[in-house]
Amino acid sequence: TPPTVALIRSVAREALEPHLPPGGAHRLSLEDIALLFALHAPHVDCVLIGMRRLLYVDHAADLLARGPCFSAEAHRALAMAMTNLVAEMQRLDTASNRSPLPRDEDGHGPIA
């Protein structure tokens, strides 16, 4: 797992832990978190996801059918944690030539 992905997953799980049943956040993959976040976003009526394999479709359907619901508080906590993480990564990017954010092949970035 690339370090940035591991950091994002860790921050997301930490933000969600107080809002889900004990251990619930640590059972969710980053993909699960993203799907549940989008599903429970205020004012979102439809979420389009691409899946290359039937196994992914089955997993997403199972998660949506029985997965944890994100309360408004959980949604806000996750959004705030991700906002703060991006701000910190941008601050580090500005302060260092060794960016934690990905750059394009010409060294420009960060790429969102």
mmCIF file of N, CA and C in Angstrom:
data_model
loop_
_atom_site.group_PDB
_atom_site.id
_atom_site.type_symbol
_atom_site.label_atom_id
_atom_site.label_comp_id
_atom_site.label_asym_id
_atom_site.label_seq_id
_atom_site.Cartn_x
_atom_site.Cartn_y
_atom_site.Cartn_z
ATOM 1 N N THR A 1 0.851 -1.181 0.000
ATOM 2 C CA THR A 1 0.000 0.000 0.000
ATOM 3 C C THR A 1 0.893 1.239 0.000
ATOM 4 N N PRO A 2 0.678 2.138 -0.954
ATOM 5 C CA PRO A 2 1.462 3.370 -0.942
ATOM 6 C C PRO A 2 1.223 4.128 0.364
ATOM 7 N N PRO A 3 2.270 4.803 0.873
ATOM 8 C CA PRO A 3 2.143 5.478 2.171
ATOM 9 C C PRO A 3 1.007 6.493 2.242
ATOM 10 N N THR A 4 0.750 7.222 1.159
ATOM 11 C CA THR A 4 -0.316 8.218 1.186
ATOM 12 C C THR A 4 -1.675 7.548 1.347
ATOM 13 N N VAL A 5 -1.891 6.437 0.680
ATOM 14 C CA VAL A 5 -3.160 5.709 0.785
ATOM 15 C C VAL A 5 -3.336 5.169 2.209
ATOM 16 N N ALA A 6 -2.273 4.636 2.772
ATOM 17 C CA ALA A 6 -2.335 4.125 4.145
ATOM 18 C C ALA A 6 -2.654 5.248 5.127
ATOM 19 N N LEU A 7 -2.074 6.421 4.914
ATOM 20 C CA LEU A 7 -2.346 7.563 5.785
ATOM 21 C C LEU A 7 -3.805 7.996 5.673
ATOM 22 N N ILE A 8 -4.314 8.091 4.461
ATOM 23 C CA ILE A 8 -5.710 8.481 4.249
ATOM 24 C C ILE A 8 -6.650 7.482 4.933
ATOM 25 N N ARG A 9 -6.382 6.197 4.735
ATOM 26 C CA ARG A 9 -7.225 5.157 5.352
ATOM 27 C C ARG A 9 -7.182 5.259 6.873
ATOM 28 N N SER A 10 -5.999 5.457 7.435
ATOM 29 C CA SER A 10 -5.846 5.564 8.879
ATOM 30 C C SER A 10 -6.590 6.772 9.447
ATOM 31 N N VAL A 11 -6.457 7.925 8.799
ATOM 32 C CA VAL A 11 -7.143 9.136 9.261
ATOM 33 C C VAL A 11 -8.655 8.963 9.152
ATOM 34 N N ALA A 12 -9.120 8.362 8.068
ATOM 35 C CA ALA A 12 -10.559 8.150 7.882
ATOM 36 C C ALA A 12 -11.109 7.213 8.951
ATOM 37 N N ARG A 13 -10.415 6.127 9.202
ATOM 38 C CA ARG A 13 -10.882 5.183 10.227
ATOM 39 C C ARG A 13 -10.906 5.830 11.603
ATOM 40 N N GLU A 14 -9.874 6.606 11.915
ATOM 41 C CA GLU A 14 -9.813 7.285 13.214
ATOM 42 C C GLU A 14 -10.977 8.262 13.375
ATOM 43 N N ALA A 15 -11.311 8.985 12.309
ATOM 44 C CA ALA A 15 -12.417 9.943 12.376
ATOM 45 C C ALA A 15 -13.759 9.239 12.568
ATOM 46 N N LEU A 16 -13.908 8.066 11.969
ATOM 47 C CA LEU A 16 -15.180 7.349 12.023
ATOM 48 C C LEU A 16 -15.367 6.504 13.275
ATOM 49 N N GLU A 17 -14.286 6.104 13.902
ATOM 50 C CA GLU A 17 -14.359 5.153 15.015
ATOM 51 C C GLU A 17 -15.369 5.548 16.101
ATOM 52 N N PRO A 18 -15.416 6.822 16.533
ATOM 53 C CA PRO A 18 -16.388 7.162 17.588
ATOM 54 C C PRO A 18 -17.849 7.106 17.126
ATOM 55 N N HIS A 19 -18.074 7.027 15.827
ATOM 56 C CA HIS A 19 -19.431 7.109 15.285
ATOM 57 C C HIS A 19 -19.987 5.769 14.805
ATOM 58 N N LEU A 20 -19.174 4.726 14.897
ATOM 59 C CA LEU A 20 -19.600 3.396 14.435
ATOM 60 C C LEU A 20 -19.507 2.420 15.603
ATOM 61 N N PRO A 21 -20.139 1.256 15.474
ATOM 62 C CA PRO A 21 -20.010 0.241 16.531
ATOM 63 C C PRO A 21 -18.531 -0.083 16.777
ATOM 64 N N PRO A 22 -18.184 -0.551 17.972
ATOM 65 C CA PRO A 22 -16.783 -0.845 18.284
ATOM 66 C C PRO A 22 -16.108 -1.702 17.214
ATOM 67 N N GLY A 23 -14.967 -1.233 16.741
ATOM 68 C CA GLY A 23 -14.208 -1.943 15.714
ATOM 69 C C GLY A 23 -14.755 -1.801 14.313
ATOM 70 N N GLY A 24 -15.898 -1.143 14.173
ATOM 71 C CA GLY A 24 -16.545 -1.043 12.863
ATOM 72 C C GLY A 24 -15.729 -0.306 11.821
ATOM 73 N N ALA A 25 -15.094 0.765 12.211
ATOM 74 C CA ALA A 25 -14.323 1.556 11.243
ATOM 75 C C ALA A 25 -13.117 0.785 10.729
ATOM 76 N N HIS A 26 -12.509 -0.034 11.582
ATOM 77 C CA HIS A 26 -11.307 -0.756 11.183
ATOM 78 C C HIS A 26 -11.602 -1.947 10.278
ATOM 79 N N ARG A 27 -12.858 -2.304 10.149
ATOM 80 C CA ARG A 27 -13.235 -3.375 9.214
ATOM 81 C C ARG A 27 -13.501 -2.836 7.816
ATOM 82 N N LEU A 28 -13.596 -1.507 7.689
ATOM 83 C CA LEU A 28 -13.915 -0.902 6.387
ATOM 84 C C LEU A 28 -12.652 -0.617 5.593
ATOM 85 N N SER A 29 -12.681 -0.988 4.321
ATOM 86 C CA SER A 29 -11.588 -0.619 3.427
ATOM 87 C C SER A 29 -11.764 0.846 3.027
ATOM 88 N N LEU A 30 -10.745 1.418 2.435
ATOM 89 C CA LEU A 30 -10.857 2.791 1.967
ATOM 90 C C LEU A 30 -11.951 2.906 0.906
ATOM 91 N N GLU A 31 -12.095 1.893 0.076
ATOM 92 C CA GLU A 31 -13.148 1.892 -0.938
ATOM 93 C C GLU A 31 -14.528 1.872 -0.286
ATOM 94 N N ASP A 32 -14.672 1.076 0.784
ATOM 95 C CA ASP A 32 -15.943 1.029 1.518
ATOM 96 C C ASP A 32 -16.263 2.397 2.115
ATOM 97 N N ILE A 33 -15.270 3.015 2.725
ATOM 98 C CA ILE A 33 -15.463 4.323 3.338
ATOM 99 C C ILE A 33 -15.898 5.339 2.294
ATOM 100 N N ALA A 34 -15.238 5.337 1.142
ATOM 101 C CA ALA A 34 -15.581 6.288 0.084
ATOM 102 C C ALA A 34 -17.013 6.078 -0.406
ATOM 103 N N LEU A 35 -17.401 4.827 -0.587
ATOM 104 C CA LEU A 35 -18.750 4.529 -1.064
ATOM 105 C C LEU A 35 -19.803 4.939 -0.029
ATOM 106 N N LEU A 36 -19.584 4.612 1.229
ATOM 107 C CA LEU A 36 -20.532 4.991 2.274
ATOM 108 C C LEU A 36 -20.580 6.507 2.463
ATOM 109 N N PHE A 37 -19.438 7.170 2.348
ATOM 110 C CA PHE A 37 -19.388 8.628 2.458
ATOM 111 C C PHE A 37 -20.255 9.261 1.371
ATOM 112 N N ALA A 38 -20.082 8.797 0.138
ATOM 113 C CA ALA A 38 -20.862 9.348 -0.969
ATOM 114 C C ALA A 38 -22.348 9.036 -0.802
ATOM 115 N N LEU A 39 -22.661 7.825 -0.373
ATOM 116 C CA LEU A 39 -24.051 7.417 -0.206
ATOM 117 C C LEU A 39 -24.777 8.262 0.834
ATOM 118 N N HIS A 40 -24.079 8.641 1.889
ATOM 119 C CA HIS A 40 -24.707 9.371 2.984
ATOM 120 C C HIS A 40 -24.443 10.870 2.933
ATOM 121 N N ALA A 41 -23.920 11.353 1.818
ATOM 122 C CA ALA A 41 -23.667 12.791 1.681
ATOM 123 C C ALA A 41 -24.995 13.533 1.546
ATOM 124 N N PRO A 42 -25.127 14.648 2.270
ATOM 125 C CA PRO A 42 -26.364 15.425 2.145
ATOM 126 C C PRO A 42 -26.537 15.922 0.708
ATOM 127 N N HIS A 43 -27.741 15.915 0.242
ATOM 128 C CA HIS A 43 -28.100 16.451 -1.068
ATOM 129 C C HIS A 43 -27.556 15.628 -2.240
ATOM 130 N N VAL A 44 -27.117 14.408 -1.989
ATOM 131 C CA VAL A 44 -26.676 13.525 -3.067
ATOM 132 C C VAL A 44 -27.774 12.502 -3.299
ATOM 133 N N ASP A 45 -28.259 12.449 -4.521
ATOM 134 C CA ASP A 45 -29.333 11.518 -4.851
ATOM 135 C C ASP A 45 -28.840 10.266 -5.559
ATOM 136 N N CYS A 46 -27.682 10.361 -6.216
ATOM 137 C CA CYS A 46 -27.200 9.247 -7.023
ATOM 138 C C CYS A 46 -25.675 9.210 -6.963
ATOM 139 N N VAL A 47 -25.123 8.019 -6.808
ATOM 140 C CA VAL A 47 -23.681 7.837 -6.804
ATOM 141 C C VAL A 47 -23.353 6.842 -7.914
ATOM 142 N N LEU A 48 -22.530 7.259 -8.849
ATOM 143 C CA LEU A 48 -22.108 6.384 -9.937
ATOM 144 C C LEU A 48 -20.745 5.805 -9.600
ATOM 145 N N ILE A 49 -20.646 4.495 -9.691
ATOM 146 C CA ILE A 49 -19.372 3.847 -9.420
ATOM 147 C C ILE A 49 -19.059 2.898 -10.564
ATOM 148 N N GLY A 50 -17.799 2.788 -10.888
ATOM 149 C CA GLY A 50 -17.370 1.871 -11.942
ATOM 150 C C GLY A 50 -16.782 0.618 -11.331
ATOM 151 N N MET A 51 -17.122 -0.504 -11.887
ATOM 152 C CA MET A 51 -16.623 -1.768 -11.353
ATOM 153 C C MET A 51 -16.285 -2.683 -12.511
ATOM 154 N N ARG A 52 -15.085 -3.240 -12.447
ATOM 155 C CA ARG A 52 -14.613 -4.105 -13.524
ATOM 156 C C ARG A 52 -14.986 -5.563 -13.338
ATOM 157 N N ARG A 53 -15.310 -5.937 -12.105
ATOM 158 C CA ARG A 53 -15.579 -7.345 -11.842
ATOM 159 C C ARG A 53 -16.883 -7.504 -11.080
ATOM 160 N N LEU A 54 -17.559 -8.586 -11.339
ATOM 161 C CA LEU A 54 -18.818 -8.883 -10.657
ATOM 162 C C LEU A 54 -18.609 -8.967 -9.144
ATOM 163 N N LEU A 55 -17.464 -9.452 -8.712
ATOM 164 C CA LEU A 55 -17.152 -9.528 -7.288
ATOM 165 C C LEU A 55 -17.232 -8.147 -6.641
ATOM 166 N N TYR A 56 -16.747 -7.097 -7.322
ATOM 167 C CA TYR A 56 -16.808 -5.734 -6.796
ATOM 168 C C TYR A 56 -18.261 -5.274 -6.668
ATOM 169 N N VAL A 57 -19.071 -5.607 -7.653
ATOM 170 C CA VAL A 57 -20.491 -5.235 -7.629
ATOM 171 C C VAL A 57 -21.180 -5.925 -6.451
ATOM 172 N N ASP A 58 -20.920 -7.208 -6.290
ATOM 173 C CA ASP A 58 -21.517 -7.961 -5.186
ATOM 174 C C ASP A 58 -21.093 -7.387 -3.833
ATOM 175 N N HIS A 59 -19.818 -7.039 -3.710
ATOM 176 C CA HIS A 59 -19.320 -6.473 -2.449
ATOM 177 C C HIS A 59 -19.999 -5.137 -2.161
ATOM 178 N N ALA A 60 -20.085 -4.274 -3.154
ATOM 179 C CA ALA A 60 -20.719 -2.963 -2.964
ATOM 180 C C ALA A 60 -22.192 -3.119 -2.599
ATOM 181 N N ALA A 61 -22.892 -4.031 -3.268
ATOM 182 C CA ALA A 61 -24.313 -4.255 -2.971
ATOM 183 C C ALA A 61 -24.482 -4.774 -1.547
ATOM 184 N N ASP A 62 -23.614 -5.688 -1.124
ATOM 185 C CA ASP A 62 -23.671 -6.217 0.236
ATOM 186 C C ASP A 62 -23.378 -5.123 1.261
ATOM 187 N N LEU A 63 -22.378 -4.302 0.988
ATOM 188 C CA LEU A 63 -22.033 -3.207 1.892
ATOM 189 C C LEU A 63 -23.202 -2.241 2.039
ATOM 190 N N LEU A 64 -23.824 -1.899 0.935
ATOM 191 C CA LEU A 64 -24.932 -0.952 0.974
ATOM 192 C C LEU A 64 -26.165 -1.555 1.639
ATOM 193 N N ALA A 65 -26.345 -2.867 1.507
ATOM 194 C CA ALA A 65 -27.504 -3.525 2.098
ATOM 195 C C ALA A 65 -27.359 -3.699 3.615
ATOM 196 N N ARG A 66 -26.162 -3.975 4.084
ATOM 197 C CA ARG A 66 -26.001 -4.275 5.497
ATOM 198 C C ARG A 66 -24.915 -3.459 6.178
ATOM 199 N N GLY A 67 -24.207 -2.632 5.411
ATOM 200 C CA GLY A 67 -23.101 -1.873 5.972
ATOM 201 C C GLY A 67 -23.572 -0.816 6.943
ATOM 202 N N PRO A 68 -22.619 -0.245 7.664
ATOM 203 C CA PRO A 68 -22.999 0.780 8.628
ATOM 204 C C PRO A 68 -23.520 2.029 7.933
ATOM 205 N N CYS A 69 -24.494 2.656 8.533
ATOM 206 C CA CYS A 69 -24.961 3.944 8.036
ATOM 207 C C CYS A 69 -24.102 5.025 8.673
ATOM 208 N N PHE A 70 -23.764 6.016 7.897
ATOM 209 C CA PHE A 70 -23.022 7.149 8.435
ATOM 210 C C PHE A 70 -24.036 8.169 8.925
ATOM 211 N N SER A 71 -23.969 8.484 10.194
ATOM 212 C CA SER A 71 -24.809 9.551 10.732
ATOM 213 C C SER A 71 -24.296 10.876 10.188
ATOM 214 N N ALA A 72 -25.086 11.909 10.386
ATOM 215 C CA ALA A 72 -24.642 13.246 9.969
ATOM 216 C C ALA A 72 -23.343 13.611 10.686
ATOM 217 N N GLU A 73 -23.222 13.222 11.952
ATOM 218 C CA GLU A 73 -22.007 13.522 12.719
ATOM 219 C C GLU A 73 -20.802 12.770 12.149
ATOM 220 N N ALA A 74 -20.999 11.508 11.780
ATOM 221 C CA ALA A 74 -19.911 10.722 11.199
ATOM 222 C C ALA A 74 -19.477 11.325 9.871
ATOM 223 N N HIS A 75 -20.447 11.720 9.071
ATOM 224 C CA HIS A 75 -20.143 12.326 7.771
ATOM 225 C C HIS A 75 -19.341 13.611 7.963
ATOM 226 N N ARG A 76 -19.774 14.450 8.895
ATOM 227 C CA ARG A 76 -19.049 15.707 9.166
ATOM 228 C C ARG A 76 -17.644 15.440 9.697
ATOM 229 N N ALA A 77 -17.518 14.469 10.596
ATOM 230 C CA ALA A 77 -16.207 14.146 11.168
ATOM 231 C C ALA A 77 -15.242 13.669 10.090
ATOM 232 N N LEU A 78 -15.731 12.829 9.187
ATOM 233 C CA LEU A 78 -14.877 12.332 8.104
ATOM 234 C C LEU A 78 -14.511 13.462 7.145
ATOM 235 N N ALA A 79 -15.481 14.296 6.797
ATOM 236 C CA ALA A 79 -15.198 15.420 5.899
ATOM 237 C C ALA A 79 -14.172 16.358 6.526
ATOM 238 N N MET A 80 -14.303 16.646 7.801
ATOM 239 C CA MET A 80 -13.361 17.540 8.481
ATOM 240 C C MET A 80 -11.971 16.912 8.560
ATOM 241 N N ALA A 81 -11.910 15.630 8.867
ATOM 242 C CA ALA A 81 -10.613 14.949 8.951
ATOM 243 C C ALA A 81 -9.896 14.960 7.607
ATOM 244 N N MET A 82 -10.640 14.722 6.530
ATOM 245 C CA MET A 82 -10.018 14.723 5.201
ATOM 246 C C MET A 82 -9.604 16.143 4.794
ATOM 247 N N THR A 83 -10.413 17.137 5.124
ATOM 248 C CA THR A 83 -10.068 18.531 4.836
ATOM 249 C C THR A 83 -8.785 18.919 5.558
ATOM 250 N N ASN A 84 -8.694 18.548 6.833
ATOM 251 C CA ASN A 84 -7.498 18.855 7.617
ATOM 252 C C ASN A 84 -6.265 18.118 7.088
ATOM 253 N N LEU A 85 -6.445 16.877 6.667
ATOM 254 C CA LEU A 85 -5.332 16.106 6.115
ATOM 255 C C LEU A 85 -4.814 16.750 4.834
ATOM 256 N N VAL A 86 -5.717 17.137 3.942
ATOM 257 C CA VAL A 86 -5.303 17.789 2.698
ATOM 258 C C VAL A 86 -4.573 19.094 2.995
ATOM 259 N N ALA A 87 -5.093 19.875 3.936
ATOM 260 C CA ALA A 87 -4.441 21.140 4.292
ATOM 261 C C ALA A 87 -3.035 20.891 4.831
ATOM 262 N N GLU A 88 -2.887 19.889 5.676
ATOM 263 C CA GLU A 88 -1.565 19.573 6.225
ATOM 264 C C GLU A 88 -0.616 19.086 5.137
ATOM 265 N N MET A 89 -1.103 18.265 4.228
ATOM 266 C CA MET A 89 -0.258 17.785 3.132
ATOM 267 C C MET A 89 0.153 18.935 2.219
ATOM 268 N N GLN A 90 -0.749 19.869 1.976
ATOM 269 C CA GLN A 90 -0.406 21.039 1.173
ATOM 270 C C GLN A 90 0.621 21.906 1.889
ATOM 271 N N ARG A 91 0.478 22.052 3.216
ATOM 272 C CA ARG A 91 1.447 22.820 3.983
ATOM 273 C C ARG A 91 2.824 22.170 3.899
ATOM 274 N N LEU A 92 2.886 20.857 4.032
ATOM 275 C CA LEU A 92 4.148 20.138 3.916
ATOM 276 C C LEU A 92 4.729 20.252 2.516
ATOM 277 N N ASP A 93 3.858 20.224 1.523
ATOM 278 C CA ASP A 93 4.304 20.353 0.132
ATOM 279 C C ASP A 93 4.954 21.710 -0.102
ATOM 280 N N THR A 94 4.381 22.737 0.476
ATOM 281 C CA THR A 94 4.912 24.087 0.325
ATOM 282 C C THR A 94 6.248 24.227 1.056
ATOM 283 N N ALA A 95 6.378 23.559 2.204
ATOM 284 C CA ALA A 95 7.561 23.696 3.040
ATOM 285 C C ALA A 95 8.716 22.783 2.626
ATOM 286 N N SER A 96 8.482 21.873 1.711
ATOM 287 C CA SER A 96 9.493 20.874 1.395
ATOM 288 C C SER A 96 9.542 20.584 -0.093
ATOM 289 N N ASN A 97 10.725 20.280 -0.576
ATOM 290 C CA ASN A 97 10.860 19.831 -1.966
ATOM 291 C C ASN A 97 10.430 18.379 -2.095
ATOM 292 N N ARG A 98 10.400 17.653 -0.992
ATOM 293 C CA ARG A 98 9.983 16.252 -1.002
ATOM 294 C C ARG A 98 8.508 16.198 -0.677
ATOM 295 N N SER A 99 7.699 16.326 -1.682
ATOM 296 C CA SER A 99 6.256 16.429 -1.514
ATOM 297 C C SER A 99 5.621 15.085 -1.158
ATOM 298 N N PRO A 100 4.701 15.072 -0.168
ATOM 299 C CA PRO A 100 3.931 13.859 0.083
ATOM 300 C C PRO A 100 2.813 13.690 -0.934
ATOM 301 N N LEU A 101 2.571 14.730 -1.738
ATOM 302 C CA LEU A 101 1.514 14.668 -2.739
ATOM 303 C C LEU A 101 2.097 14.273 -4.090
ATOM 304 N N PRO A 102 1.364 13.488 -4.867
ATOM 305 C CA PRO A 102 1.866 13.066 -6.173
ATOM 306 C C PRO A 102 2.017 14.248 -7.121
ATOM 307 N N ARG A 103 3.024 14.160 -7.992
ATOM 308 C CA ARG A 103 3.289 15.186 -8.999
ATOM 309 C C ARG A 103 3.238 14.538 -10.368
ATOM 310 N N ASP A 104 3.062 15.360 -11.391
ATOM 311 C CA ASP A 104 3.052 14.814 -12.749
ATOM 312 C C ASP A 104 4.468 14.490 -13.193
ATOM 313 N N GLU A 105 4.602 13.947 -14.401
ATOM 314 C CA GLU A 105 5.910 13.492 -14.891
ATOM 315 C C GLU A 105 6.924 14.627 -15.053
ATOM 316 N N ASP A 106 6.470 15.880 -15.130
ATOM 317 C CA ASP A 106 7.372 17.022 -15.244
ATOM 318 C C ASP A 106 7.726 17.626 -13.893
ATOM 319 N N GLY A 107 7.241 17.017 -12.815
ATOM 320 C CA GLY A 107 7.523 17.522 -11.477
ATOM 321 C C GLY A 107 6.563 18.585 -10.997
ATOM 322 N N HIS A 108 5.531 18.868 -11.789
ATOM 323 C CA HIS A 108 4.537 19.854 -11.388
ATOM 324 C C HIS A 108 3.502 19.187 -10.484
ATOM 325 N N GLY A 109 2.942 19.955 -9.643
ATOM 326 C CA GLY A 109 1.916 19.362 -8.782
ATOM 327 C C GLY A 109 1.589 20.283 -7.658
ATOM 328 N N PRO A 110 0.975 19.856 -6.664
ATOM 329 C CA PRO A 110 0.506 18.483 -6.512
ATOM 330 C C PRO A 110 -0.699 18.184 -7.402
ATOM 331 N N ILE A 111 -0.810 16.918 -7.743
ATOM 332 C CA ILE A 111 -1.950 16.465 -8.532
ATOM 333 C C ILE A 111 -3.063 16.101 -7.567
ATOM 334 N N ALA A 112 -4.240 16.628 -7.790
ATOM 335 C CA ALA A 112 -5.365 16.338 -6.902
ATOM 336 C C ALA A 112 -5.937 14.983 -7.202
#
